[in-house]
PDB file of C-alpha atoms in Angstrom:
ATOM      1  CA  UNK A  16     -56.376 -62.906-189.439  1.00 54.00           C
ATOM      2  CA  UNK A  17     -53.539 -60.399-189.278  1.00 66.00           C
ATOM      3  CA  UNK A  18     -52.096 -59.765-185.825  1.00 78.00           C
ATOM      4  CA  UNK A  19     -51.706 -56.061-185.163  1.00 87.00           C
ATOM      5  CA  UNK A  20     -48.440 -54.835-183.709  1.00 93.00           C
ATOM      6  CA  UNK A  21     -47.284 -51.396-182.712  1.00 93.00           C
ATOM      7  CA  UNK A  22     -45.148 -51.198-185.864  1.00 93.00           C
ATOM      8  CA  UNK A  23     -48.055 -52.235-188.090  1.00 94.00           C
ATOM      9  CA  UNK A  24     -50.231 -49.516-186.515  1.00 95.00           C
ATOM     10  CA  UNK A  25     -47.536 -46.904-187.155  1.00 95.00           C
ATOM     11  CA  UNK A  26     -47.075 -48.149-190.742  1.00 94.00           C
ATOM     12  CA  UNK A  27     -50.828 -48.058-191.354  1.00 94.00           C
ATOM     13  CA  UNK A  28     -51.218 -44.463-190.241  1.00 95.00           C
ATOM     14  CA  UNK A  29     -48.122 -42.987-191.886  1.00 94.00           C
ATOM     15  CA  UNK A  30     -48.822 -44.507-195.318  1.00 92.00           C
ATOM     16  CA  UNK A  31     -48.991 -41.876-198.031  1.00 90.00           C
ATOM     17  CA  UNK A  32     -47.927 -38.898-195.892  1.00 93.00           C
ATOM     18  CA  UNK A  33     -45.786 -36.691-198.168  1.00 92.00           C
ATOM     19  CA  UNK A  34     -42.422 -35.644-196.748  1.00 91.00           C
ATOM     20  CA  UNK A  35     -42.355 -38.161-193.906  1.00 91.00           C
ATOM     21  CA  UNK A  36     -38.808 -39.325-193.116  1.00 91.00           C
ATOM     22  CA  UNK A  37     -39.388 -41.440-190.008  1.00 91.00           C
ATOM     23  CA  UNK A  38     -41.852 -42.175-187.245  1.00 94.00           C
ATOM     24  CA  UNK A  39     -41.209 -43.779-183.895  1.00 94.00           C
ATOM     25  CA  UNK A  40     -42.825 -44.627-180.590  1.00 95.00           C
ATOM     26  CA  UNK A  41     -40.430 -44.198-177.672  1.00 92.00           C
ATOM     27  CA  UNK A  42     -40.176 -44.195-173.890  1.00 88.00           C
ATOM     28  CA  UNK A  43     -39.941 -40.870-172.105  1.00 85.00           C
ATOM     29  CA  UNK A  44     -37.705 -42.268-169.353  1.00 76.00           C
ATOM     30  CA  UNK A  45     -34.798 -43.284-171.595  1.00 75.00           C
ATOM     31  CA  UNK A  46     -35.665 -42.379-175.198  1.00 82.00           C
ATOM     32  CA  UNK A  47     -35.575 -46.005-176.340  1.00 83.00           C
ATOM     33  CA  UNK A  48     -37.744 -46.629-179.418  1.00 88.00           C
ATOM     34  CA  UNK A  49     -40.213 -49.490-178.951  1.00 90.00           C
ATOM     35  CA  UNK A  50     -41.400 -49.160-182.570  1.00 91.00           C
ATOM     36  CA  UNK A  51     -39.892 -47.279-185.469  1.00 88.00           C
ATOM     37  CA  UNK A  52     -40.341 -46.950-189.195  1.00 88.00           C
ATOM     38  CA  UNK A  53     -37.835 -45.165-191.429  1.00 82.00           C
ATOM     39  CA  UNK A  54     -37.879 -44.706-195.174  1.00 69.00           C
ATOM     40  CA  UNK A  55     -34.229 -45.650-195.497  1.00 57.00           C
ATOM     41  CA  UNK A  56     -31.932 -48.598-194.836  1.00 53.00           C
ATOM     42  CA  UNK A  57     -28.932 -46.405-194.161  1.00 48.00           C
ATOM     43  CA  UNK A  58     -27.017 -47.404-191.005  1.00 44.00           C
ATOM     44  CA  UNK A  59     -26.303 -43.748-190.273  1.00 51.00           C
ATOM     45  CA  UNK A  60     -30.034 -43.074-190.310  1.00 54.00           C
ATOM     46  CA  UNK A  61     -30.569 -45.857-187.759  1.00 51.00           C
ATOM     47  CA  UNK A  62     -28.072 -44.146-185.463  1.00 50.00           C
ATOM     48  CA  UNK A  63     -29.804 -40.826-186.044  1.00 77.00           C
ATOM     49  CA  UNK A  64     -33.172 -42.327-185.098  1.00 78.00           C
ATOM     50  CA  UNK A  65     -31.729 -43.561-181.812  1.00 79.00           C
ATOM     51  CA  UNK A  66     -30.390 -40.068-181.121  1.00 83.00           C
ATOM     52  CA  UNK A  67     -33.753 -38.611-182.102  1.00 86.00           C
ATOM     53  CA  UNK A  68     -35.504 -40.773-179.506  1.00 87.00           C
ATOM     54  CA  UNK A  69     -33.077 -39.562-176.836  1.00 84.00           C
ATOM     55  CA  UNK A  70     -33.601 -35.964-177.948  1.00 86.00           C
ATOM     56  CA  UNK A  71     -37.380 -36.355-177.745  1.00 88.00           C
ATOM     57  CA  UNK A  72     -37.217 -37.839-174.241  1.00 84.00           C
ATOM     58  CA  UNK A  73     -34.920 -35.015-173.087  1.00 83.00           C
ATOM     59  CA  UNK A  74     -37.232 -32.411-174.614  1.00 85.00           C
ATOM     60  CA  UNK A  75     -40.367 -33.860-172.994  1.00 83.00           C
ATOM     61  CA  UNK A  76     -38.685 -34.111-169.595  1.00 77.00           C
ATOM     62  CA  UNK A  77     -37.352 -30.540-169.805  1.00 78.00           C
ATOM     63  CA  UNK A  78     -40.797 -29.248-170.766  1.00 79.00           C
ATOM     64  CA  UNK A  79     -42.427 -31.296-168.000  1.00 73.00           C
ATOM     65  CA  UNK A  80     -40.132 -29.646-165.451  1.00 70.00           C
ATOM     66  CA  UNK A  81     -41.116 -26.238-166.818  1.00 71.00           C
ATOM     67  CA  UNK A  82     -44.832 -27.089-166.711  1.00 71.00           C
ATOM     68  CA  UNK A  83     -44.596 -28.517-163.200  1.00 62.00           C
ATOM     69  CA  UNK A  84     -42.862 -25.398-161.922  1.00 65.00           C
ATOM     70  CA  UNK A  85     -46.147 -23.621-162.650  1.00 66.00           C
ATOM     71  CA  UNK A  86     -48.471 -26.441-161.591  1.00 66.00           C
ATOM     72  CA  UNK A  87     -47.492 -29.802-160.104  1.00 59.00           C
ATOM     73  CA  UNK A  88     -50.088 -31.767-162.089  1.00 63.00           C
ATOM     74  CA  UNK A  89     -49.227 -30.318-165.508  1.00 65.00           C
ATOM     75  CA  UNK A  90     -47.235 -32.204-168.138  1.00 66.00           C
ATOM     76  CA  UNK A  91     -46.041 -31.365-171.630  1.00 68.00           C
ATOM     77  CA  UNK A  92     -47.903 -33.466-174.172  1.00 80.00           C
ATOM     78  CA  UNK A  93     -47.195 -31.744-177.509  1.00 86.00           C
ATOM     79  CA  UNK A  94     -43.870 -30.416-178.779  1.00 87.00           C
ATOM     80  CA  UNK A  95     -42.751 -28.998-182.105  1.00 90.00           C
ATOM     81  CA  UNK A  96     -39.136 -28.366-183.125  1.00 87.00           C
ATOM     82  CA  UNK A  97     -36.954 -28.338-186.201  1.00 84.00           C
ATOM     83  CA  UNK A  98     -35.136 -26.334-188.841  1.00 87.00           C
ATOM     84  CA  UNK A  99     -36.024 -24.658-192.112  1.00 90.00           C
ATOM     85  CA  UNK A 100     -35.717 -28.057-193.818  1.00 89.00           C
ATOM     86  CA  UNK A 101     -36.892 -30.553-191.182  1.00 89.00           C
ATOM     87  CA  UNK A 102     -39.631 -30.716-188.582  1.00 92.00           C
ATOM     88  CA  UNK A 103     -39.969 -32.861-185.470  1.00 92.00           C
ATOM     89  CA  UNK A 104     -43.453 -33.314-183.998  1.00 95.00           C
ATOM     90  CA  UNK A 105     -43.790 -35.115-180.654  1.00 95.00           C
ATOM     91  CA  UNK A 106     -46.991 -36.088-178.863  1.00 93.00           C
ATOM     92  CA  UNK A 107     -47.145 -37.998-175.596  1.00 90.00           C
ATOM     93  CA  UNK A 108     -49.539 -40.869-175.021  1.00 90.00           C
ATOM     94  CA  UNK A 109     -52.008 -39.818-172.285  1.00 84.00           C
ATOM     95  CA  UNK A 110     -51.194 -41.223-168.843  1.00 80.00           C
ATOM     96  CA  UNK A 111     -48.325 -43.271-170.219  1.00 84.00           C
ATOM     97  CA  UNK A 112     -44.515 -42.958-170.322  1.00 85.00           C
ATOM     98  CA  UNK A 113     -44.516 -43.216-174.137  1.00 91.00           C
ATOM     99  CA  UNK A 114     -44.528 -40.718-177.003  1.00 94.00           C
ATOM    100  CA  UNK A 115     -45.000 -40.648-180.783  1.00 96.00           C
ATOM    101  CA  UNK A 116     -42.489 -38.748-182.905  1.00 95.00           C
ATOM    102  CA  UNK A 117     -42.693 -37.794-186.579  1.00 95.00           C
ATOM    103  CA  UNK A 118     -39.644 -36.527-188.478  1.00 92.00           C
ATOM    104  CA  UNK A 119     -40.806 -34.802-191.680  1.00 92.00           C
ATOM    105  CA  UNK A 120     -39.823 -32.255-194.268  1.00 92.00           C
ATOM    106  CA  UNK A 121     -40.799 -28.737-193.197  1.00 92.00           C
ATOM    107  CA  UNK A 122     -43.263 -28.614-196.108  1.00 93.00           C
ATOM    108  CA  UNK A 123     -45.373 -31.486-194.740  1.00 94.00           C
ATOM    109  CA  UNK A 124     -48.852 -30.331-193.723  1.00 94.00           C
ATOM    110  CA  UNK A 125     -49.087 -29.997-189.934  1.00 94.00           C
ATOM    111  CA  UNK A 126     -52.791 -30.826-189.902  1.00 95.00           C
ATOM    112  CA  UNK A 127     -52.128 -34.115-191.709  1.00 95.00           C
ATOM    113  CA  UNK A 128     -49.326 -34.918-189.243  1.00 96.00           C
ATOM    114  CA  UNK A 129     -51.600 -34.195-186.266  1.00 94.00           C
ATOM    115  CA  UNK A 130     -54.397 -36.388-187.635  1.00 96.00           C
ATOM    116  CA  UNK A 131     -52.059 -39.328-188.140  1.00 96.00           C
ATOM    117  CA  UNK A 132     -50.409 -38.953-184.746  1.00 96.00           C
ATOM    118  CA  UNK A 133     -53.857 -38.850-183.127  1.00 95.00           C
ATOM    119  CA  UNK A 134     -54.758 -42.105-184.895  1.00 96.00           C
ATOM    120  CA  UNK A 135     -51.551 -43.771-183.650  1.00 96.00           C
ATOM    121  CA  UNK A 136     -52.244 -42.583-180.101  1.00 95.00           C
ATOM    122  CA  UNK A 137     -55.712 -44.171-180.218  1.00 95.00           C
ATOM    123  CA  UNK A 138     -54.907 -47.413-182.048  1.00 95.00           C
ATOM    124  CA  UNK A 139     -51.434 -47.891-180.583  1.00 94.00           C
ATOM    125  CA  UNK A 140     -52.139 -47.388-176.885  1.00 93.00           C
ATOM    126  CA  UNK A 141     -53.444 -50.942-176.244  1.00 92.00           C
ATOM    127  CA  UNK A 142     -50.298 -52.316-177.918  1.00 93.00           C
ATOM    128  CA  UNK A 143     -47.739 -50.392-175.837  1.00 91.00           C
ATOM    129  CA  UNK A 144     -45.339 -52.563-173.822  1.00 86.00           C
ATOM    130  CA  UNK A 145     -46.512 -52.870-170.219  1.00 79.00           C
ATOM    131  CA  UNK A 146     -44.777 -50.559-167.785  1.00 66.00           C
ATOM    132  CA  UNK A 147     -42.724 -52.670-165.429  1.00 57.00           C
ATOM    133  CA  UNK A 148     -42.907 -51.344-161.900  1.00 46.00           C
ATOM    134  CA  UNK A 149     -40.781 -53.908-160.097  1.00 56.00           C
ATOM    135  CA  UNK A 150     -37.947 -52.678-157.930  1.00 58.00           C
ATOM    136  CA  UNK A 151     -35.401 -54.213-160.320  1.00 63.00           C
ATOM    137  CA  UNK A 152     -36.668 -52.420-163.429  1.00 74.00           C
ATOM    138  CA  UNK A 153     -37.094 -49.150-161.516  1.00 81.00           C
ATOM    139  CA  UNK A 154     -33.562 -49.372-160.128  1.00 84.00           C
ATOM    140  CA  UNK A 155     -32.192 -50.013-163.612  1.00 82.00           C
ATOM    141  CA  UNK A 156     -34.204 -47.092-164.974  1.00 83.00           C
ATOM    142  CA  UNK A 157     -32.772 -44.848-162.239  1.00 88.00           C
ATOM    143  CA  UNK A 158     -29.233 -45.979-163.014  1.00 87.00           C
ATOM    144  CA  UNK A 159     -29.755 -45.472-166.743  1.00 85.00           C
ATOM    145  CA  UNK A 160     -31.213 -42.022-166.137  1.00 86.00           C
ATOM    146  CA  UNK A 161     -28.308 -41.024-163.905  1.00 88.00           C
ATOM    147  CA  UNK A 162     -25.773 -42.200-166.498  1.00 87.00           C
ATOM    148  CA  UNK A 163     -27.493 -40.121-169.175  1.00 84.00           C
ATOM    149  CA  UNK A 164     -27.668 -36.868-167.246  1.00 86.00           C
ATOM    150  CA  UNK A 165     -24.938 -36.846-164.611  1.00 83.00           C
ATOM    151  CA  UNK A 166     -21.484 -35.452-165.325  1.00 80.00           C
ATOM    152  CA  UNK A 167     -18.765 -38.108-165.737  1.00 80.00           C
ATOM    153  CA  UNK A 168     -21.220 -40.916-166.656  1.00 72.00           C
ATOM    154  CA  UNK A 169     -18.460 -43.550-166.395  1.00 75.00           C
ATOM    155  CA  UNK A 170     -18.238 -42.923-162.649  1.00 85.00           C
ATOM    156  CA  UNK A 171     -21.963 -42.638-161.872  1.00 87.00           C
ATOM    157  CA  UNK A 172     -22.317 -46.179-160.502  1.00 86.00           C
ATOM    158  CA  UNK A 173     -19.286 -45.715-158.244  1.00 88.00           C
ATOM    159  CA  UNK A 174     -20.525 -42.342-156.991  1.00 90.00           C
ATOM    160  CA  UNK A 175     -24.003 -43.710-156.285  1.00 91.00           C
ATOM    161  CA  UNK A 176     -22.534 -46.756-154.540  1.00 89.00           C
ATOM    162  CA  UNK A 177     -20.496 -44.487-152.244  1.00 90.00           C
ATOM    163  CA  UNK A 178     -23.454 -42.131-151.699  1.00 90.00           C
ATOM    164  CA  UNK A 179     -25.976 -44.868-150.878  1.00 91.00           C
ATOM    165  CA  UNK A 180     -23.702 -47.428-149.212  1.00 90.00           C
ATOM    166  CA  UNK A 181     -25.091 -50.045-151.628  1.00 89.00           C
ATOM    167  CA  UNK A 182     -22.870 -52.503-153.474  1.00 86.00           C
ATOM    168  CA  UNK A 183     -21.909 -51.413-157.007  1.00 82.00           C
ATOM    169  CA  UNK A 184     -22.940 -54.738-158.612  1.00 80.00           C
ATOM    170  CA  UNK A 185     -26.339 -54.718-156.861  1.00 82.00           C
ATOM    171  CA  UNK A 186     -26.980 -51.224-158.191  1.00 85.00           C
ATOM    172  CA  UNK A 187     -26.139 -52.328-161.724  1.00 80.00           C
ATOM    173  CA  UNK A 188     -28.331 -55.448-161.518  1.00 79.00           C
ATOM    174  CA  UNK A 189     -31.164 -53.585-159.819  1.00 78.00           C
ATOM    175  CA  UNK A 190     -31.342 -56.162-157.011  1.00 75.00           C
ATOM    176  CA  UNK A 191     -32.683 -53.772-154.363  1.00 81.00           C
ATOM    177  CA  UNK A 192     -35.366 -53.812-151.706  1.00 82.00           C
ATOM    178  CA  UNK A 193     -38.055 -51.117-151.773  1.00 81.00           C
ATOM    179  CA  UNK A 194     -36.280 -49.224-148.981  1.00 86.00           C
ATOM    180  CA  UNK A 195     -32.969 -49.358-150.876  1.00 87.00           C
ATOM    181  CA  UNK A 196     -34.782 -48.211-153.998  1.00 86.00           C
ATOM    182  CA  UNK A 197     -36.034 -45.113-152.161  1.00 87.00           C
ATOM    183  CA  UNK A 198     -32.446 -44.430-151.029  1.00 91.00           C
ATOM    184  CA  UNK A 199     -31.236 -44.755-154.640  1.00 91.00           C
ATOM    185  CA  UNK A 200     -34.008 -42.457-155.920  1.00 90.00           C
ATOM    186  CA  UNK A 201     -32.992 -39.741-153.459  1.00 91.00           C
ATOM    187  CA  UNK A 202     -29.292 -40.212-154.291  1.00 92.00           C
ATOM    188  CA  UNK A 203     -29.922 -39.862-158.042  1.00 91.00           C
ATOM    189  CA  UNK A 204     -32.119 -36.795-157.478  1.00 90.00           C
ATOM    190  CA  UNK A 205     -29.417 -35.218-155.270  1.00 91.00           C
ATOM    191  CA  UNK A 206     -26.707 -36.072-157.818  1.00 90.00           C
ATOM    192  CA  UNK A 207     -28.657 -34.320-160.576  1.00 88.00           C
ATOM    193  CA  UNK A 208     -29.818 -31.445-158.370  1.00 87.00           C
ATOM    194  CA  UNK A 209     -33.517 -32.256-158.817  1.00 85.00           C
ATOM    195  CA  UNK A 210     -36.369 -32.742-156.392  1.00 82.00           C
ATOM    196  CA  UNK A 211     -38.322 -35.088-158.675  1.00 81.00           C
ATOM    197  CA  UNK A 212     -37.342 -37.575-161.354  1.00 83.00           C
ATOM    198  CA  UNK A 213     -39.535 -38.721-164.285  1.00 78.00           C
ATOM    199  CA  UNK A 214     -39.406 -42.321-163.025  1.00 79.00           C
ATOM    200  CA  UNK A 215     -42.332 -43.711-161.076  1.00 71.00           C
ATOM    201  CA  UNK A 216     -41.571 -45.590-157.890  1.00 73.00           C
ATOM    202  CA  UNK A 217     -43.367 -48.933-157.445  1.00 65.00           C
ATOM    203  CA  UNK A 218     -46.307 -48.849-155.084  1.00 53.00           C
TER     204      UNK A 218
END
């Protein structure tokens, strides 16, 4: 019996789609791909896929902020972008911090793309990595988020250490209590000039 993985689900549903360049499943919080399939072995393409995951996460978060400015419970779940030659289609997994992204030629049929993405969303959801909600993983996610979006990313840890009064090494390791985690969340939000961050706090 074949064991299904997230990559095998993606491979199954993208097979035979004309003009497909790459498909990936990534995390909204940091853009990291948890599964990806590319029709090339080029190292440059691997780098591009990593950048594409970051771009998708940024785009979803920006659109979520726009949606939530109109209604607090609204989130962006479908995004389309590209050029005259390429198209990027992004669809978020429902009630999950993950998304599916297809990079295709602009001539690829949108209906066929949508059908295949829908199939991945259904078949792939049970195979998504569990969302870790410990204080350590949340602290690390906050630090990673701050380094991605704050000016002078090399000094983010130092600035947050001074702002929170928490030791620099503890911030980097994520070794924080729940109260310290709340302090870090507020410090990151203040640093980025935002009221809310797309990172869930542990209950």
